[in-house]
Coordinates of C-alpha atoms and ligand atoms in Angstrom, one line a residue:
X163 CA 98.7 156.4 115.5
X164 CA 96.8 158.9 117.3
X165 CA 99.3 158.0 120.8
X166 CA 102.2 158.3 118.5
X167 CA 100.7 162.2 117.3
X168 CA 100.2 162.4 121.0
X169 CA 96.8 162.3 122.4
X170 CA 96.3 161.5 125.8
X171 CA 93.6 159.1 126.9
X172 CA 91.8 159.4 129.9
X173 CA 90.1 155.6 129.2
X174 CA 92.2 154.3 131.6
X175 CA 91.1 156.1 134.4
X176 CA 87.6 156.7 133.9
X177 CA 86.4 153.3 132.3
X178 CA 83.7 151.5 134.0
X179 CA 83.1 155.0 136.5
X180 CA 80.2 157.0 136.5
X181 CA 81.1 160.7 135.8
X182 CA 78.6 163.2 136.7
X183 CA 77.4 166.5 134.5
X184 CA 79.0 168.6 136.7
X185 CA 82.4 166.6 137.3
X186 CA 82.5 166.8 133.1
X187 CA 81.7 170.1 133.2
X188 CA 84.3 171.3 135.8
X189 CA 87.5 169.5 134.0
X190 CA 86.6 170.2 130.7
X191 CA 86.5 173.1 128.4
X192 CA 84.9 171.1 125.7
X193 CA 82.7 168.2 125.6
X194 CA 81.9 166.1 122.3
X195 CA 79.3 163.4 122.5
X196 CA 80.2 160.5 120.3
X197 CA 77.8 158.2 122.2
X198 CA 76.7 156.3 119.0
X199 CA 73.2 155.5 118.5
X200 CA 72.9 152.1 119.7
X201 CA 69.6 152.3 121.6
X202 CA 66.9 149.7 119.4
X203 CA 63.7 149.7 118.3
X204 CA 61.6 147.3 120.5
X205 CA 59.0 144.8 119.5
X206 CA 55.4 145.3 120.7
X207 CA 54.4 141.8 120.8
X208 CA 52.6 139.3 122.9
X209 CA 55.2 137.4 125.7
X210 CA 57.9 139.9 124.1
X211 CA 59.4 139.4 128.2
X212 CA 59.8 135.5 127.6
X213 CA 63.1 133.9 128.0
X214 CA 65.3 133.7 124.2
X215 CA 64.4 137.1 122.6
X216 CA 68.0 139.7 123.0
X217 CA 68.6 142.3 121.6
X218 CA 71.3 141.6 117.9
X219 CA 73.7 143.9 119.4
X220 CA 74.0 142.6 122.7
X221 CA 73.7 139.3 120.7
X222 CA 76.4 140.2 118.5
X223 CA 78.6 141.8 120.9
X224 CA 78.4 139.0 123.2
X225 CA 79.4 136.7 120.5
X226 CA 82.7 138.7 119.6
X227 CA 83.7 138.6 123.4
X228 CA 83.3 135.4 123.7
X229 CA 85.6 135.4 121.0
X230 CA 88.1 137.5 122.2
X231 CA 88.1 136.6 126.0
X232 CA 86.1 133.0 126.2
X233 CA 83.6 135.8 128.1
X234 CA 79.8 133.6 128.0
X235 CA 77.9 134.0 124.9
X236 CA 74.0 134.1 123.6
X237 CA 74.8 130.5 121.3
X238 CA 72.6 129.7 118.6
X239 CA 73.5 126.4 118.6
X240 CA 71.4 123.5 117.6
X241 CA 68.5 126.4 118.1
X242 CA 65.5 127.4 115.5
X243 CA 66.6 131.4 115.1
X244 CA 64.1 134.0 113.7
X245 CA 66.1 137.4 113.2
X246 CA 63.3 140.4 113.0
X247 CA 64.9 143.0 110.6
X248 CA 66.3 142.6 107.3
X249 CA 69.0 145.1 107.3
X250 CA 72.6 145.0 107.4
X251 CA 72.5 143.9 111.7
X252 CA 70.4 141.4 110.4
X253 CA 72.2 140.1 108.5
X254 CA 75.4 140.1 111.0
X255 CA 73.2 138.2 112.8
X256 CA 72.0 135.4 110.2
X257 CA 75.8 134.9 109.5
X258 CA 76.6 134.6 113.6
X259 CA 73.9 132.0 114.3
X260 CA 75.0 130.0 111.3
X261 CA 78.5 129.7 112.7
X262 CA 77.5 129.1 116.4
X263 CA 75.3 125.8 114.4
X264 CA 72.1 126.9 114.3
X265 CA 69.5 124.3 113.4
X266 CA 67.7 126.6 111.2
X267 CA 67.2 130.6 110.8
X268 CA 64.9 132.7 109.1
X269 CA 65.0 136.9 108.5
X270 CA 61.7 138.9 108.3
X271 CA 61.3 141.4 106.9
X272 CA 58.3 143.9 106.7
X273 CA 59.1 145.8 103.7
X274 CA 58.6 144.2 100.0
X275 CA 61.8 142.8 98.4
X276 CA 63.8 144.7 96.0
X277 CA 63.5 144.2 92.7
X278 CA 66.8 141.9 91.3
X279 CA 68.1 144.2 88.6
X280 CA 67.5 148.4 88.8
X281 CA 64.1 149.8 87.7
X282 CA 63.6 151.9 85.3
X283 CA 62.9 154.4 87.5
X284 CA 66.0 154.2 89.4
X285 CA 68.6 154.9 86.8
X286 CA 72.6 155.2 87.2
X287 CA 73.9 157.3 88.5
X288 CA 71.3 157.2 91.5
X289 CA 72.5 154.5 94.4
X290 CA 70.6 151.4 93.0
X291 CA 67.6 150.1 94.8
X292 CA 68.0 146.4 94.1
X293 CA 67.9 143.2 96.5
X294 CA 71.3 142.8 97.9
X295 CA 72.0 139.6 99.3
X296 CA 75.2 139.8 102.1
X297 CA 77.7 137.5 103.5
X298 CA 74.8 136.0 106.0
X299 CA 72.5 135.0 103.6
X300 CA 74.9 133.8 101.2
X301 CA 76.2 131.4 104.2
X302 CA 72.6 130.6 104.8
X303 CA 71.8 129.6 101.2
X304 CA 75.0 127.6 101.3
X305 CA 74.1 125.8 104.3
X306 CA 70.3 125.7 104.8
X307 CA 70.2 126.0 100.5
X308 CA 67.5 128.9 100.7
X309 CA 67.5 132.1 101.2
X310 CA 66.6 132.9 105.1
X311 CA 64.6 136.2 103.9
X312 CA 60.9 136.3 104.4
X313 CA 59.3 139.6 103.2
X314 CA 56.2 141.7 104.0
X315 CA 55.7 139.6 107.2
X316 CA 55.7 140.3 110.9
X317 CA 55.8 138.9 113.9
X318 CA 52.6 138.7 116.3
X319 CA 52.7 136.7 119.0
X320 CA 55.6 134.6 121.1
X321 CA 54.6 131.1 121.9
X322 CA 56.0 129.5 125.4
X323 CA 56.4 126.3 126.8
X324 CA 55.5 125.8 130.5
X325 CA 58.8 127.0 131.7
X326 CA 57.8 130.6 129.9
X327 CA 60.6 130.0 127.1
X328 CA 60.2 131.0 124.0
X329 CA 59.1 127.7 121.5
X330 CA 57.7 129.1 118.2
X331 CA 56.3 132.6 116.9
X332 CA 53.2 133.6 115.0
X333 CA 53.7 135.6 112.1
X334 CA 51.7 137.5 109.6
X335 CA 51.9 138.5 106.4
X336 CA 51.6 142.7 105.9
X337 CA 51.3 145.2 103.1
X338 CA 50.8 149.3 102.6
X339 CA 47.5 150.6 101.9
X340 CA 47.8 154.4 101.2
X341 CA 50.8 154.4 103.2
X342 CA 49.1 152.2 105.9
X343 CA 50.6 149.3 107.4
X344 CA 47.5 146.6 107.2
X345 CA 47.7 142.3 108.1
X346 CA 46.5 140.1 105.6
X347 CA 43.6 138.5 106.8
X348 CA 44.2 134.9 107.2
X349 CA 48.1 134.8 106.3
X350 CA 49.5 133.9 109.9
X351 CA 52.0 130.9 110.0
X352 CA 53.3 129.3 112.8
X353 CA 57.7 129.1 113.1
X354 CA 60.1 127.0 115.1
X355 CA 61.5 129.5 116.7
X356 CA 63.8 128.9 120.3
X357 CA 66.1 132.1 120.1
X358 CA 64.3 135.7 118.5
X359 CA 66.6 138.1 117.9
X360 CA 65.3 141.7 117.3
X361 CA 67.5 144.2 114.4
X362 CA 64.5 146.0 113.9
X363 CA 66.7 149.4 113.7
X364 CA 67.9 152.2 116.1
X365 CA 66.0 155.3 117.4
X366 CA 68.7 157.3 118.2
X367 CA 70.3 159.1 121.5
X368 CA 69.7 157.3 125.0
X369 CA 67.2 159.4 127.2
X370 CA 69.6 160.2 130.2
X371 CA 72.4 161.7 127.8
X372 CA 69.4 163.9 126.4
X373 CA 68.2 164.7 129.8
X374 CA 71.3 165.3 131.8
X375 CA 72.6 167.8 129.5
X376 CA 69.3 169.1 128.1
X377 CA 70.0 168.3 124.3
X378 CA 67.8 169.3 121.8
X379 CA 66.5 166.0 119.5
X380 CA 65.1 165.9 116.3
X381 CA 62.6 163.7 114.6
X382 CA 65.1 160.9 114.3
X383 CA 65.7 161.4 117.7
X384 CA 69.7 162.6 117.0
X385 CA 71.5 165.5 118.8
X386 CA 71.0 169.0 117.5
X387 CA 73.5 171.1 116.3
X388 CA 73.4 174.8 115.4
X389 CA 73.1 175.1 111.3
X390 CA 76.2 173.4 109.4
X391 CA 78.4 173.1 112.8
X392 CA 79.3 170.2 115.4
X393 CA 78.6 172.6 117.9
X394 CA 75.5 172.1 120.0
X395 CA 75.2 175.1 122.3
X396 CA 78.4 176.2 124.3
X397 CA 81.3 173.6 124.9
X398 CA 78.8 171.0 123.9
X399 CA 79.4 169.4 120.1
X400 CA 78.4 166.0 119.2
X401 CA 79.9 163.7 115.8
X402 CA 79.0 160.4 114.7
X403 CA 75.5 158.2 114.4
X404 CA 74.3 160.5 117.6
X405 CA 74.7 163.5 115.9
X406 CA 73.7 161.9 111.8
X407 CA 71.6 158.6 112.9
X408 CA 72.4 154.6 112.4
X409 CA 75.2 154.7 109.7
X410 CA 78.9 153.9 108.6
X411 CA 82.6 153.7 110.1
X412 CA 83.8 156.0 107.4
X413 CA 81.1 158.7 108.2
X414 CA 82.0 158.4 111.9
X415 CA 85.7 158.9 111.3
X416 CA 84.9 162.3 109.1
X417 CA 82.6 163.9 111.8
X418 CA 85.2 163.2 114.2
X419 CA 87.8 164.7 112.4
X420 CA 85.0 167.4 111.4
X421 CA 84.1 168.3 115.1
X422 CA 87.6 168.3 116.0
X423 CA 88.5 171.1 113.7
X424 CA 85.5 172.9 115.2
X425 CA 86.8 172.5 118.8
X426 CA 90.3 173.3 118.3
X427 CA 88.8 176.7 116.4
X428 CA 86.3 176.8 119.7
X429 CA 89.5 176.8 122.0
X430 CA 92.0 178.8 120.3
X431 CA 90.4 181.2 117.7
X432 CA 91.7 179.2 114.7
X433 CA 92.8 175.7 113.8
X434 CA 95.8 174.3 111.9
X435 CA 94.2 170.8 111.3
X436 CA 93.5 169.8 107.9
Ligands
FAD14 C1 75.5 145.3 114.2 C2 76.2 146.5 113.5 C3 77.0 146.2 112.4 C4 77.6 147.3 111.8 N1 78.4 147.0 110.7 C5 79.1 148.0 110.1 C6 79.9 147.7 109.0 O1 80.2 146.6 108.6 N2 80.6 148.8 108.4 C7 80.4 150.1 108.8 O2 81.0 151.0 108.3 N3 79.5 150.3 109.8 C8 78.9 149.3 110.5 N4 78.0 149.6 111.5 C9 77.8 151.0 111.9 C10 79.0 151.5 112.7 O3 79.2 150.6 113.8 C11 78.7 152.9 113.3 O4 78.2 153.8 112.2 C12 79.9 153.6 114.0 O5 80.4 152.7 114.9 C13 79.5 154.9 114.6 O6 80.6 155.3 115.4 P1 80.3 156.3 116.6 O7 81.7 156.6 117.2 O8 79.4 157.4 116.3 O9 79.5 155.4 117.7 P2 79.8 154.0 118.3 O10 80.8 153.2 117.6 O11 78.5 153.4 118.6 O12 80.5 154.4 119.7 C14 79.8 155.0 120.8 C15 80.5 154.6 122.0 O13 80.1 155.4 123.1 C16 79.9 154.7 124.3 N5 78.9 155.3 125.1 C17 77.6 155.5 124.9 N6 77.0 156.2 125.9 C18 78.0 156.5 126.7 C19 78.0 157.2 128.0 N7 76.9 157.8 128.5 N8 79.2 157.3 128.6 C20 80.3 156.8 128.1 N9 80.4 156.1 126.9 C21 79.2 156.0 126.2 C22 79.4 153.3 123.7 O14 79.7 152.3 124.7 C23 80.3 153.2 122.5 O15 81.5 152.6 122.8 C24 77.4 148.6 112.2 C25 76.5 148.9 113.3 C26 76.0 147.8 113.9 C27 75.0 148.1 115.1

């Protein structure tokens, strides 16, 4: 659609090179960053640099190349896999190892689990807080017949073999004190565990995009932009989870559309896009 309304794209030529500030700069009389917000939180754990703990996404996006272009994937198969994270990657995840043949998998997750039906407290027409259970733990109840979830638990140590590869973990059950993360004394378990894979959330922008271009960050560690604008400062504007944080397609499509408006009005005084 968008060749047919004729946009040109550079992809071709640029793909896989490294374009400098100033090369940017020089062509271009506006520059949108739409770099996503793909950089994850890390775990701070004991042997976290053994062999068999990824990444989900470059787990997951491995695993859809492989796919597309028989390209060599992270396989789950006959493997014990403990997913850290028990959001929607998470759950991408659970559902991946499952069809790769997994021997078993297991989610944790550090937060209590929802209640099943709304609170009273949480009435309609306010987005319901209630335990959702996706398409990867469905499969996994349909396969392994339990739900893979584990809640208020995290993980502590990595246990290796000789070779340094990753054989079980040591977890431990967690809870908030006064907003305080504390372990429950005596509540460690030991898990099966030959592939960890961490979806333990995003923290925003990657460090050389913020300090090439000298991009303001806030909290959340997203791009800011002067008050209700796409614009940063300049030709600089930013759309999309780098400029909003983690979040959805459909959001990603409208700040696009959003930023362009703001661009073409940048460029030519005014805009005729609707
Ligand atoms: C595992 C997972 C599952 C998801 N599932 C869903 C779902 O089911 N439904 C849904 O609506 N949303 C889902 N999301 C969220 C959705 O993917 C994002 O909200 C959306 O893709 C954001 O679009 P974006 O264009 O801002 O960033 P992205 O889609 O992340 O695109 C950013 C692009 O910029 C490139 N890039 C980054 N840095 C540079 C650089 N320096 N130079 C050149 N290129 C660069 C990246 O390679 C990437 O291609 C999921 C996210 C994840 C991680």
């Amino acid at each position: 659609i968008l060749l047919e309304e004729g946009i040109i794209f550079k992809t071709n030529v640029n793909v896989g090179k490294d374009i400098t500030k100033k090369e940017l700069e020089k062509e271009y009389d506006a520059i949108v960053f739409a770099t996503g917000s793909k950089k994850a939180r890390d775990l701070n754990v004991k042997n976290r640099d053994c062999n068999g703990i990824y990444f989900a996404v470059d787990y997951l996006t491995k695993a859809t190349k492989h796919l597309l272009d028989n390209t060599e994937e992270i396989s789950a198969k006959y493997k014990h896999v403990v997913i850290v994270g028990g959001g929607d990657t998470g759950n991408d995840c659970v559902g991946t190892s499952i069809r790769q043949g997994c021997a078993s998998v297991v989610q944790i997750e550090m937060m209590p689990k929802a209640p099943d039906e709304r609170l009273q407290s949480n009435p309609w027409p306010e987005w319901p807080k209630i335990c959702k259970t996706d398409y990867g733990q469905e499969e996994a109840i349909a396969v392994f017949k339990k739900d893979p979830r584990i809640y208020e638990t995290t993980i502590k140590e990595c246990i290796l073999d000789e070779k340094q590869n990753l054989k079980q973990i040591k977890t431990v059950k967690v809870h908030f004190n006064n907003g305080k993360l504390e372990e429950v004394k005596g509540s460690e378990q030991i898990l099966d565990c030959d592939l960890l894979l961490i979806a333990a959330g995003f923290i925003g922008v990657e460090d050389d995009l913020k300090k090439n271009f000298k991009l303001e960050t806030s909290q959340r560690n997203t791009i800011v932009t002067q008050l209700n604008s796409y614009q940063v400062k300049d030709k600089y504007f930013t759309a999309g989870d780098c400029h909003r944080g983690q979040s959805l397609v459909v959001w990603a499509i409208h700040e696009g559309k959003e930023c362009a408006k703001e661009v073409d009005t940048y460029l030519m005084g005014y805009t005729n896009m609707e």
